[in-house]
């Protein structure tokens, strides 16, 4: 589902075609659930914090291939008390993952600018942008979760008090992204003005939720995938956009972790 509106009325950020992205959602579902899901997506598009759309596009396609089965990344929330602390921790964690300062700065600029529909791909050392279409970015699609795993995930997230569509979908998306060899990390800041928890996802540290990653009421946000030298970005884009991937297993969750615990793990 993709919801957008034409330029103008509220002064929000927009891309050079004058279109403001409002909301988007993807998933893999049983054919018997399509009507219910389409209705939920329409509701979501019509009641988004970013505003009221004038266009909603829903595309439904049958799968031609069996999905690849993956596990979620382990989830934890980083203890983090302020905006400045979160900025400092994000930088620290990305540096621990081997990402260069200039790549971190490039990611920050992309996220501050906002209003892409998809994600940017950045070389982890040189900071070169590698996505084919810089305005749109790479749109991760064709990911879902098996019903039994979804039920279990719902219970685990409820125990942590974070059982929402936002967390569930972001965790599945991030697990698909991290399952491509060559992706070192993903940094995500939501463009929802009221949702200020972002994340860094990586094979190394799992899915780390980062509270207070942006100021309340800020409409900017974005996603960046940092990749290793030599990563075939055509294959990566094809995998993220076209290859169906289904979560069938869950990795263990932890409630909160501190930056020291992350650093200690790195030094083991
Ligand atoms: P959200 O977490 O939905 O608020 O999205 C934050 C940012 O991530 C958006 O502004 C887009 O740039 C990007 N994004 C959203 N959905 C996707 C997706 N399916 N694939 C890649 N990037 C996305």
mmCIF file of C-alpha atoms and ligand atoms in Angstrom:
data_model
loop_
_atom_site.group_PDB
_atom_site.id
_atom_site.type_symbol
_atom_site.label_atom_id
_atom_site.label_comp_id
_atom_site.label_asym_id
_atom_site.label_seq_id
_atom_site.Cartn_x
_atom_site.Cartn_y
_atom_site.Cartn_z
ATOM 1 C CA UNK A 1 0.000 0.000 0.000
ATOM 2 C CA UNK A 2 1.220 3.457 -0.810
ATOM 3 C CA UNK A 3 -0.471 6.680 0.240
ATOM 4 C CA UNK A 4 0.623 10.154 -0.837
ATOM 5 C CA UNK A 5 -0.587 13.656 -1.420
ATOM 6 C CA UNK A 6 0.204 16.440 -3.845
ATOM 7 C CA UNK A 7 2.293 19.437 -2.867
ATOM 8 C CA UNK A 8 1.341 22.226 -0.835
ATOM 9 C CA UNK A 9 -1.176 22.552 1.890
ATOM 10 C CA UNK A 10 0.838 22.013 5.083
ATOM 11 C CA UNK A 11 4.443 22.946 4.330
ATOM 12 C CA UNK A 12 5.708 19.392 4.943
ATOM 13 C CA UNK A 13 8.723 18.033 3.098
ATOM 14 C CA UNK A 14 8.133 16.741 -0.402
ATOM 15 C CA UNK A 15 10.247 15.294 -3.162
ATOM 16 C CA UNK A 16 11.043 17.107 -6.402
ATOM 17 C CA UNK A 17 7.902 15.763 -8.091
ATOM 18 C CA UNK A 18 5.866 17.662 -5.502
ATOM 19 C CA UNK A 19 4.480 14.495 -3.933
ATOM 20 C CA UNK A 20 4.522 13.988 -0.163
ATOM 21 C CA UNK A 21 4.804 10.389 0.999
ATOM 22 C CA UNK A 22 2.202 9.719 3.724
ATOM 23 C CA UNK A 23 2.257 6.019 4.473
ATOM 24 C CA UNK A 24 3.311 2.655 3.063
ATOM 25 C CA UNK A 25 2.948 -0.988 4.080
ATOM 26 C CA UNK A 26 3.837 -4.410 2.646
ATOM 27 C CA UNK A 27 3.261 -8.022 3.560
ATOM 28 C CA UNK A 28 2.817 -11.659 2.501
ATOM 29 C CA UNK A 29 -0.610 -13.044 3.306
ATOM 30 C CA UNK A 30 -2.882 -16.024 2.691
ATOM 31 C CA UNK A 31 -5.358 -15.313 -0.116
ATOM 32 C CA UNK A 32 -8.227 -15.770 2.349
ATOM 33 C CA UNK A 33 -6.949 -12.808 4.396
ATOM 34 C CA UNK A 34 -6.611 -10.328 1.514
ATOM 35 C CA UNK A 35 -9.887 -8.455 2.031
ATOM 36 C CA UNK A 36 -9.277 -7.999 5.749
ATOM 37 C CA UNK A 37 -5.701 -6.806 5.205
ATOM 38 C CA UNK A 38 -6.658 -4.413 2.373
ATOM 39 C CA UNK A 39 -9.250 -2.851 4.674
ATOM 40 C CA UNK A 40 -6.670 -2.465 7.461
ATOM 41 C CA UNK A 41 -4.189 -0.860 5.034
ATOM 42 C CA UNK A 42 -6.816 1.638 3.825
ATOM 43 C CA UNK A 43 -7.636 2.556 7.419
ATOM 44 C CA UNK A 44 -3.968 3.017 8.119
ATOM 45 C CA UNK A 45 -3.476 5.253 5.056
ATOM 46 C CA UNK A 46 -6.483 7.402 5.980
ATOM 47 C CA UNK A 47 -5.450 7.916 9.586
ATOM 48 C CA UNK A 48 -1.745 8.573 9.415
ATOM 49 C CA UNK A 49 0.039 11.163 11.560
ATOM 50 C CA UNK A 50 1.673 12.577 8.428
ATOM 51 C CA UNK A 51 -1.629 13.811 7.066
ATOM 52 C CA UNK A 52 -4.532 12.946 4.813
ATOM 53 C CA UNK A 53 -3.609 11.347 1.457
ATOM 54 C CA UNK A 54 -5.217 12.235 -1.863
ATOM 55 C CA UNK A 55 -3.994 8.990 -3.481
ATOM 56 C CA UNK A 56 -3.914 5.452 -2.074
ATOM 57 C CA UNK A 57 -2.530 2.675 -4.256
ATOM 58 C CA UNK A 58 -2.910 -0.963 -3.231
ATOM 59 C CA UNK A 59 -1.182 -3.624 -5.308
ATOM 60 C CA UNK A 60 -1.956 -7.312 -4.788
ATOM 61 C CA UNK A 61 0.152 -9.970 -6.513
ATOM 62 C CA UNK A 62 0.270 -13.743 -6.233
ATOM 63 C CA UNK A 63 3.652 -15.258 -5.393
ATOM 64 C CA UNK A 64 5.428 -17.098 -8.185
ATOM 65 C CA UNK A 65 8.073 -18.637 -5.920
ATOM 66 C CA UNK A 66 8.010 -20.292 -2.525
ATOM 67 C CA UNK A 67 9.286 -17.850 0.115
ATOM 68 C CA UNK A 68 12.722 -18.251 1.651
ATOM 69 C CA UNK A 69 12.386 -19.013 5.368
ATOM 70 C CA UNK A 70 14.314 -16.907 7.891
ATOM 71 C CA UNK A 71 14.463 -16.146 11.613
ATOM 72 C CA UNK A 72 13.868 -12.719 13.165
ATOM 73 C CA UNK A 73 16.837 -10.867 14.532
ATOM 74 C CA UNK A 74 16.993 -10.896 18.349
ATOM 75 C CA UNK A 75 15.297 -7.756 19.673
ATOM 76 C CA UNK A 76 16.370 -5.485 22.520
ATOM 77 C CA UNK A 77 15.873 -1.855 23.541
ATOM 78 C CA UNK A 78 18.887 0.328 24.220
ATOM 79 C CA UNK A 79 18.783 2.287 27.469
ATOM 80 C CA UNK A 80 18.907 5.843 26.335
ATOM 81 C CA UNK A 81 17.628 8.956 28.154
ATOM 82 C CA UNK A 82 17.966 11.907 25.835
ATOM 83 C CA UNK A 83 18.231 13.030 22.250
ATOM 84 C CA UNK A 84 21.934 13.818 22.595
ATOM 85 C CA UNK A 85 22.621 10.445 24.254
ATOM 86 C CA UNK A 86 20.847 8.593 21.457
ATOM 87 C CA UNK A 87 22.824 10.507 18.804
ATOM 88 C CA UNK A 88 26.044 9.626 20.595
ATOM 89 C CA UNK A 89 25.057 5.928 20.974
ATOM 90 C CA UNK A 90 23.971 5.587 17.335
ATOM 91 C CA UNK A 91 27.354 6.877 16.231
ATOM 92 C CA UNK A 92 29.169 4.618 18.688
ATOM 93 C CA UNK A 93 27.318 1.456 17.638
ATOM 94 C CA UNK A 94 27.773 2.168 13.939
ATOM 95 C CA UNK A 95 31.478 2.773 14.558
ATOM 96 C CA UNK A 96 31.724 -0.547 16.466
ATOM 97 C CA UNK A 97 30.228 -2.206 13.387
ATOM 98 C CA UNK A 98 33.119 -0.812 11.352
ATOM 99 C CA UNK A 99 31.188 1.939 9.577
ATOM 100 C CA UNK A 100 33.241 5.032 8.758
ATOM 101 C CA UNK A 101 32.495 8.528 10.107
ATOM 102 C CA UNK A 102 31.796 9.857 6.630
ATOM 103 C CA UNK A 103 29.268 7.052 5.976
ATOM 104 C CA UNK A 104 27.567 7.859 9.310
ATOM 105 C CA UNK A 105 27.401 11.554 8.390
ATOM 106 C CA UNK A 106 26.014 10.722 4.946
ATOM 107 C CA UNK A 107 23.280 8.599 6.552
ATOM 108 C CA UNK A 108 22.444 11.440 8.921
ATOM 109 C CA UNK A 109 22.076 13.893 6.007
ATOM 110 C CA UNK A 110 19.762 11.492 4.128
ATOM 111 C CA UNK A 111 17.580 10.979 7.193
ATOM 112 C CA UNK A 112 17.459 14.703 8.018
ATOM 113 C CA UNK A 113 16.402 15.444 4.455
ATOM 114 C CA UNK A 114 13.691 12.738 4.571
ATOM 115 C CA UNK A 115 10.776 12.067 2.227
ATOM 116 C CA UNK A 116 12.103 9.036 0.371
ATOM 117 C CA UNK A 117 9.696 6.173 -0.173
ATOM 118 C CA UNK A 118 12.445 3.624 0.228
ATOM 119 C CA UNK A 119 15.925 3.265 1.658
ATOM 120 C CA UNK A 120 19.337 4.482 0.618
ATOM 121 C CA UNK A 121 22.247 2.042 0.192
ATOM 122 C CA UNK A 122 25.590 3.409 1.397
ATOM 123 C CA UNK A 123 29.091 1.965 1.087
ATOM 124 C CA UNK A 124 30.167 1.423 4.711
ATOM 125 C CA UNK A 125 33.598 2.985 4.184
ATOM 126 C CA UNK A 126 33.473 5.447 1.259
ATOM 127 C CA UNK A 127 29.909 6.696 1.970
ATOM 128 C CA UNK A 128 29.050 6.459 -1.728
ATOM 129 C CA UNK A 129 25.348 6.143 -2.393
ATOM 130 C CA UNK A 130 24.698 2.969 -4.365
ATOM 131 C CA UNK A 131 20.931 2.842 -4.860
ATOM 132 C CA UNK A 132 19.792 3.093 -8.457
ATOM 133 C CA UNK A 133 17.073 5.682 -7.860
ATOM 134 C CA UNK A 134 18.065 8.302 -5.269
ATOM 135 C CA UNK A 135 14.674 9.913 -5.027
ATOM 136 C CA UNK A 136 12.749 6.709 -4.382
ATOM 137 C CA UNK A 137 15.427 4.503 -2.851
ATOM 138 C CA UNK A 138 15.110 0.732 -2.510
ATOM 139 C CA UNK A 139 11.717 -0.385 -1.319
ATOM 140 C CA UNK A 140 11.849 -3.630 0.699
ATOM 141 C CA UNK A 141 8.852 -5.756 -0.189
ATOM 142 C CA UNK A 142 7.567 -9.322 -0.221
ATOM 143 C CA UNK A 143 8.223 -10.086 3.435
ATOM 144 C CA UNK A 144 5.868 -11.662 5.916
ATOM 145 C CA UNK A 145 5.523 -13.940 8.910
ATOM 146 C CA UNK A 146 3.972 -17.383 9.301
ATOM 147 C CA UNK A 147 0.780 -17.345 11.397
ATOM 148 C CA UNK A 148 2.179 -19.453 14.273
ATOM 149 C CA UNK A 149 5.325 -17.329 14.448
ATOM 150 C CA UNK A 150 3.209 -14.140 14.311
ATOM 151 C CA UNK A 151 1.183 -15.313 17.292
ATOM 152 C CA UNK A 152 4.305 -16.081 19.297
ATOM 153 C CA UNK A 153 5.890 -12.783 18.268
ATOM 154 C CA UNK A 154 2.737 -10.927 19.336
ATOM 155 C CA UNK A 155 2.950 -12.540 22.784
ATOM 156 C CA UNK A 156 6.623 -11.691 23.210
ATOM 157 C CA UNK A 157 6.116 -8.090 22.108
ATOM 158 C CA UNK A 158 3.079 -7.752 24.384
ATOM 159 C CA UNK A 159 5.194 -8.824 27.346
ATOM 160 C CA UNK A 160 7.525 -5.947 26.532
ATOM 161 C CA UNK A 161 4.579 -3.557 26.021
ATOM 162 C CA UNK A 162 5.477 -2.922 22.377
ATOM 163 C CA UNK A 163 3.029 -5.043 20.422
ATOM 164 C CA UNK A 164 2.251 -2.656 17.551
ATOM 165 C CA UNK A 165 2.140 -2.930 13.742
ATOM 166 C CA UNK A 166 5.093 -0.535 13.587
ATOM 167 C CA UNK A 167 7.415 -2.746 15.664
ATOM 168 C CA UNK A 168 6.204 -6.026 14.153
ATOM 169 C CA UNK A 169 6.617 -4.903 10.541
ATOM 170 C CA UNK A 170 9.921 -3.122 11.141
ATOM 171 C CA UNK A 171 11.384 -6.228 12.823
ATOM 172 C CA UNK A 172 10.357 -8.456 9.906
ATOM 173 C CA UNK A 173 11.637 -5.955 7.344
ATOM 174 C CA UNK A 174 14.953 -5.551 9.183
ATOM 175 C CA UNK A 175 15.347 -9.343 9.495
ATOM 176 C CA UNK A 176 14.950 -9.682 5.726
ATOM 177 C CA UNK A 177 17.471 -6.890 5.071
ATOM 178 C CA UNK A 178 20.021 -8.378 7.499
ATOM 179 C CA UNK A 179 19.669 -11.819 5.882
ATOM 180 C CA UNK A 180 21.494 -10.578 2.762
ATOM 181 C CA UNK A 181 25.226 -11.185 3.095
ATOM 182 C CA UNK A 182 27.015 -7.898 2.577
ATOM 183 C CA UNK A 183 24.563 -5.782 4.582
ATOM 184 C CA UNK A 184 26.448 -4.637 7.680
ATOM 185 C CA UNK A 185 23.685 -2.600 9.312
ATOM 186 C CA UNK A 186 20.438 -0.765 8.832
ATOM 187 C CA UNK A 187 19.635 2.571 10.484
ATOM 188 C CA UNK A 188 15.985 3.593 10.629
ATOM 189 C CA UNK A 189 14.267 6.735 11.873
ATOM 190 C CA UNK A 190 10.510 6.803 11.375
ATOM 191 C CA UNK A 191 9.054 9.789 9.555
ATOM 192 C CA UNK A 192 5.962 9.632 11.752
ATOM 193 C CA UNK A 193 6.084 12.904 13.775
ATOM 194 C CA UNK A 194 4.954 11.132 16.970
ATOM 195 C CA UNK A 195 7.098 8.008 16.766
ATOM 196 C CA UNK A 196 10.553 8.793 18.096
ATOM 197 C CA UNK A 197 11.998 5.288 18.552
ATOM 198 C CA UNK A 198 14.374 4.290 15.780
ATOM 199 C CA UNK A 199 16.609 1.252 15.407
ATOM 200 C CA UNK A 200 19.915 -0.132 14.270
ATOM 201 C CA UNK A 201 19.660 -3.674 12.924
ATOM 202 C CA UNK A 202 22.673 -5.891 12.301
ATOM 203 C CA UNK A 203 23.689 -9.546 12.417
ATOM 204 C CA UNK A 204 26.173 -8.555 15.107
ATOM 205 C CA UNK A 205 23.860 -6.856 17.640
ATOM 206 C CA UNK A 206 20.405 -7.844 16.401
ATOM 207 C CA UNK A 207 17.495 -5.416 16.251
ATOM 208 C CA UNK A 208 18.318 -2.629 18.707
ATOM 209 C CA UNK A 209 15.482 -0.211 19.386
ATOM 210 C CA UNK A 210 16.736 3.282 20.125
ATOM 211 C CA UNK A 211 14.364 5.583 22.020
ATOM 212 C CA UNK A 212 14.532 9.384 21.533
ATOM 213 C CA UNK A 213 16.297 9.105 18.209
ATOM 214 C CA UNK A 214 14.539 12.235 16.989
ATOM 215 C CA UNK A 215 12.652 15.263 18.266
ATOM 216 C CA UNK A 216 8.882 14.908 18.752
ATOM 217 C CA UNK A 217 6.819 16.436 15.939
ATOM 218 C CA UNK A 218 9.732 16.171 13.492
ATOM 219 C CA UNK A 219 8.482 14.913 10.127
ATOM 220 C CA UNK A 220 11.846 13.808 8.828
ATOM 221 C CA UNK A 221 12.998 10.217 8.840
ATOM 222 C CA UNK A 222 14.489 7.592 6.582
ATOM 223 C CA UNK A 223 16.312 4.310 6.223
ATOM 224 C CA UNK A 224 19.875 3.553 5.286
ATOM 225 C CA UNK A 225 21.480 0.178 4.522
ATOM 226 C CA UNK A 226 25.251 0.144 5.003
ATOM 227 C CA UNK A 227 26.974 -2.410 2.782
ATOM 228 C CA UNK A 228 30.430 -3.973 2.578
ATOM 229 C CA UNK A 229 32.825 -3.246 -0.230
ATOM 230 C CA UNK A 230 32.093 -5.414 -3.273
ATOM 231 C CA UNK A 231 28.400 -5.953 -2.465
ATOM 232 C CA UNK A 232 26.458 -6.557 -5.660
ATOM 233 C CA UNK A 233 23.792 -3.851 -5.309
ATOM 234 C CA UNK A 234 21.774 -5.172 -8.263
ATOM 235 C CA UNK A 235 21.411 -8.557 -6.505
ATOM 236 C CA UNK A 236 20.748 -6.818 -3.191
ATOM 237 C CA UNK A 237 17.991 -4.664 -4.703
ATOM 238 C CA UNK A 238 16.485 -7.681 -6.467
ATOM 239 C CA UNK A 239 16.512 -9.634 -3.184
ATOM 240 C CA UNK A 240 14.976 -6.829 -1.137
ATOM 241 C CA UNK A 241 12.313 -5.852 -3.654
ATOM 242 C CA UNK A 242 11.408 -9.132 -5.365
ATOM 243 C CA UNK A 243 12.382 -12.268 -3.428
ATOM 244 C CA UNK A 244 9.638 -13.466 -1.051
ATOM 245 C CA UNK A 245 10.886 -14.048 2.483
ATOM 246 C CA UNK A 246 8.881 -15.473 5.356
ATOM 247 C CA UNK A 247 9.762 -15.372 9.045
ATOM 248 C CA UNK A 248 9.150 -18.825 10.512
ATOM 249 C CA UNK A 249 11.397 -18.694 13.608
ATOM 250 C CA UNK A 250 11.997 -16.194 16.404
ATOM 251 C CA UNK A 251 15.318 -15.336 17.996
ATOM 252 C CA UNK A 252 15.301 -14.718 21.781
ATOM 253 C CA UNK A 253 14.381 -11.216 22.972
ATOM 254 C CA UNK A 254 15.932 -9.090 25.716
ATOM 255 C CA UNK A 255 14.221 -6.249 27.534
ATOM 256 C CA UNK A 256 16.890 -3.536 27.677
ATOM 257 C CA UNK A 257 20.617 -3.354 27.100
ATOM 258 C CA UNK A 258 23.091 -0.614 27.962
ATOM 259 C CA UNK A 259 25.711 0.845 25.689
ATOM 260 C CA UNK A 260 28.369 -0.695 27.999
ATOM 261 C CA UNK A 261 26.912 -4.176 27.470
ATOM 262 C CA UNK A 262 27.114 -3.660 23.725
ATOM 263 C CA UNK A 263 30.669 -2.442 23.961
ATOM 264 C CA UNK A 264 31.678 -5.332 26.273
ATOM 265 C CA UNK A 265 30.213 -7.826 23.813
ATOM 266 C CA UNK A 266 32.231 -6.230 21.069
ATOM 267 C CA UNK A 267 35.409 -6.565 23.095
ATOM 268 C CA UNK A 268 34.890 -10.275 23.922
HETATM 269 P P1 LIG B 1 8.594 4.332 8.631
HETATM 270 O O1 LIG B 1 9.407 3.491 9.537
HETATM 271 O O2 LIG B 1 7.486 3.616 7.935
HETATM 272 O O3 LIG B 1 8.179 5.621 9.282
HETATM 273 O O4 LIG B 1 9.585 4.722 7.461
HETATM 274 C C1 LIG B 1 10.726 5.494 7.675
HETATM 275 C C2 LIG B 1 11.434 5.658 6.342
HETATM 276 O O5 LIG B 1 11.890 4.375 5.919
HETATM 277 C C3 LIG B 1 10.548 6.166 5.200
HETATM 278 O O6 LIG B 1 10.594 7.550 5.128
HETATM 279 C C4 LIG B 1 11.200 5.555 3.996
HETATM 280 O O7 LIG B 1 12.273 6.360 3.570
HETATM 281 C C5 LIG B 1 11.771 4.251 4.534
HETATM 282 N N1 LIG B 1 10.918 3.095 4.268
HETATM 283 C C6 LIG B 1 9.636 2.891 4.674
HETATM 284 N N2 LIG B 1 9.187 1.698 4.251
HETATM 285 C C7 LIG B 1 10.210 1.124 3.577
HETATM 286 C C8 LIG B 1 10.369 -0.098 2.870
HETATM 287 N N3 LIG B 1 9.398 -0.987 2.769
HETATM 288 N N4 LIG B 1 11.567 -0.333 2.298
HETATM 289 C C9 LIG B 1 12.581 0.551 2.376
HETATM 290 N N5 LIG B 1 12.473 1.722 3.008
HETATM 291 C C10 LIG B 1 11.316 2.018 3.592
#
